[in-house]
Amino acid sequence: MNKIKTIIQTKSYSSSGQYSVGRYGMNYFWMLILILCLLFACTSKEKKEAEKSWTFVSIPDFLNKDTYYPHPGFEEALSYFLEAVKAENPDFVLIPGDLVNGRWPSILEPTEEAILEKAAIFYPAWKARMEAHDLKYYVAVGDHEVGDNPWPEEKAKLVPLFEEQFRKHMQMPENGPDHMKGLAYYFTHNNTLFVAVDVFEPGEGPEGKIVAQVSGKQLEWLDNVLKTQKEVDHVIVMGHTPILGPVNILNSSGMMLEKGRESELWKVLAKHKVDLYLCGEVHAITCTEKDNVQQIAHGSLFGWNPTVNYLLGTITAGKIELELKEIDIVPKLEGTKSMAIDFTEKAMKEGFSTIGTMTIDKSEDTIEKLKTGCFLESNK
């Protein structure tokens, strides 16, 4: 800077005996002004980029049903729901598990032939519905993607085949641990890290030979991802089962992650200051915060529940703004079978209602969290 100042102040004398700034000094002066203008413009552009917002939507357990596309009795209502999601203009949709029913042909007696046959029908139909509404998606493995609980020994032996069909048809990123390529994975979007974990691992537990946990190589992988990607603005992890309890349950077996808050998975999330853990399984809403990590268990069971919901996330570099939206729905049942779904005239007229909001504000030195509605349940 002193050198530039010296050059700018260099004197040259005019014919009248007065002095003026030299030609070279003047050039350097305007060059300095240009550099300052460019720096200001770049800073302003970076600030505007940081202030830009973008959105995602979370809908766990969509659909938790084996559907064709279109599916008689369901498609009109499903289209209404997905059109509402699309109207939020999300960059993508997150589904933390249970896309299909997966009991092929039955909960206790699946066969290899049935798994291959049904997966080739119902996964493409699920994808076709999302593509028809122009919705990009990232999905996690739910219990119905691996045959649904429980898992006696003979059924547990077929879980790798279930997983292979999920991997083949859904084609998620293959950057997870070696034994879970396409099942557990991560991606970054606008400097926000998203991680999907597969919470269904071989073991011995109350559900049989499959245990709801994240351990061993998958846990090491997750820990490393969160450690090496620490320069991002926000971190969001999704898995199918809730970790923290108690949670509300509706038309669900209510599976929870083994050991809950004392699990190694939760300890890793807390250690790396993860912002959100999104999950489903329970077909009801409970928002719980512990160790500065916010768990949001939500989602619905289309065809059985009286309401359905989705979570809208609006992201900037300094904030995560969340809004849970819900609408009444009318299931049409015949005995133990769900035949159709519909909305009441009132629901169609009034649309979705907001039942809770949360803002995670990181724009200052300290993180501030503002909550309303169902998010206040986090004080449990």
Short mmCIF file of N, CA and C in Angstrom, two decimals, residues 27 37 60 119 132 139 147 152 160 177 180 190 194 212 221 330:
data_model
loop_
_atom_site.label_atom_id
_atom_site.label_comp_id
_atom_site.label_asym_id
_atom_site.label_seq_id
_atom_site.Cartn_x
_atom_site.Cartn_y
_atom_site.Cartn_z
N ASN A 27 -2.37 6.52 -13.75
CA ASN A 27 -2.79 5.18 -14.16
C ASN A 27 -2.93 4.24 -12.96
N CYS A 37 -13.26 -1.39 -6.47
CA CYS A 37 -14.62 -1.59 -6.97
C CYS A 37 -14.91 -3.07 -7.20
N PRO A 60 -41.33 -38.84 5.30
CA PRO A 60 -41.06 -40.24 5.62
C PRO A 60 -42.29 -41.11 5.35
N ALA A 119 -40.43 -56.29 -6.54
CA ALA A 119 -39.54 -55.13 -6.59
C ALA A 119 -39.53 -54.51 -7.98
N ALA A 132 -43.38 -37.98 -12.42
CA ALA A 132 -44.53 -37.31 -13.04
C ALA A 132 -44.79 -35.94 -12.41
N VAL A 139 -33.65 -41.16 -0.84
CA VAL A 139 -34.40 -42.06 0.04
C VAL A 139 -33.46 -42.86 0.94
N GLY A 147 -38.34 -56.16 4.00
CA GLY A 147 -39.30 -57.20 4.29
C GLY A 147 -40.23 -56.96 5.45
N PRO A 152 -37.28 -63.41 11.60
CA PRO A 152 -36.78 -64.72 12.02
C PRO A 152 -35.63 -65.13 11.11
N PRO A 160 -30.28 -59.45 2.37
CA PRO A 160 -29.35 -58.98 1.32
C PRO A 160 -30.02 -58.89 -0.06
N PRO A 177 -20.18 -46.97 3.18
CA PRO A 177 -19.22 -48.02 3.54
C PRO A 177 -19.31 -49.16 2.53
N MET A 180 -22.31 -51.33 2.29
CA MET A 180 -23.61 -50.66 2.23
C MET A 180 -23.68 -49.65 1.09
N ASN A 190 -25.48 -26.96 -1.89
CA ASN A 190 -25.39 -25.57 -1.44
C ASN A 190 -24.75 -25.47 -0.06
N PHE A 194 -25.92 -33.67 3.69
CA PHE A 194 -27.00 -34.61 3.98
C PHE A 194 -26.42 -36.02 4.03
N ALA A 212 -32.16 -52.71 14.91
CA ALA A 212 -32.16 -51.29 14.56
C ALA A 212 -30.98 -50.61 15.24
N TRP A 221 -17.63 -45.07 9.24
CA TRP A 221 -17.82 -44.28 8.01
C TRP A 221 -18.53 -42.98 8.31
N VAL A 330 -59.19 -38.71 4.36
CA VAL A 330 -60.23 -39.68 4.67
C VAL A 330 -59.86 -41.03 4.07
#
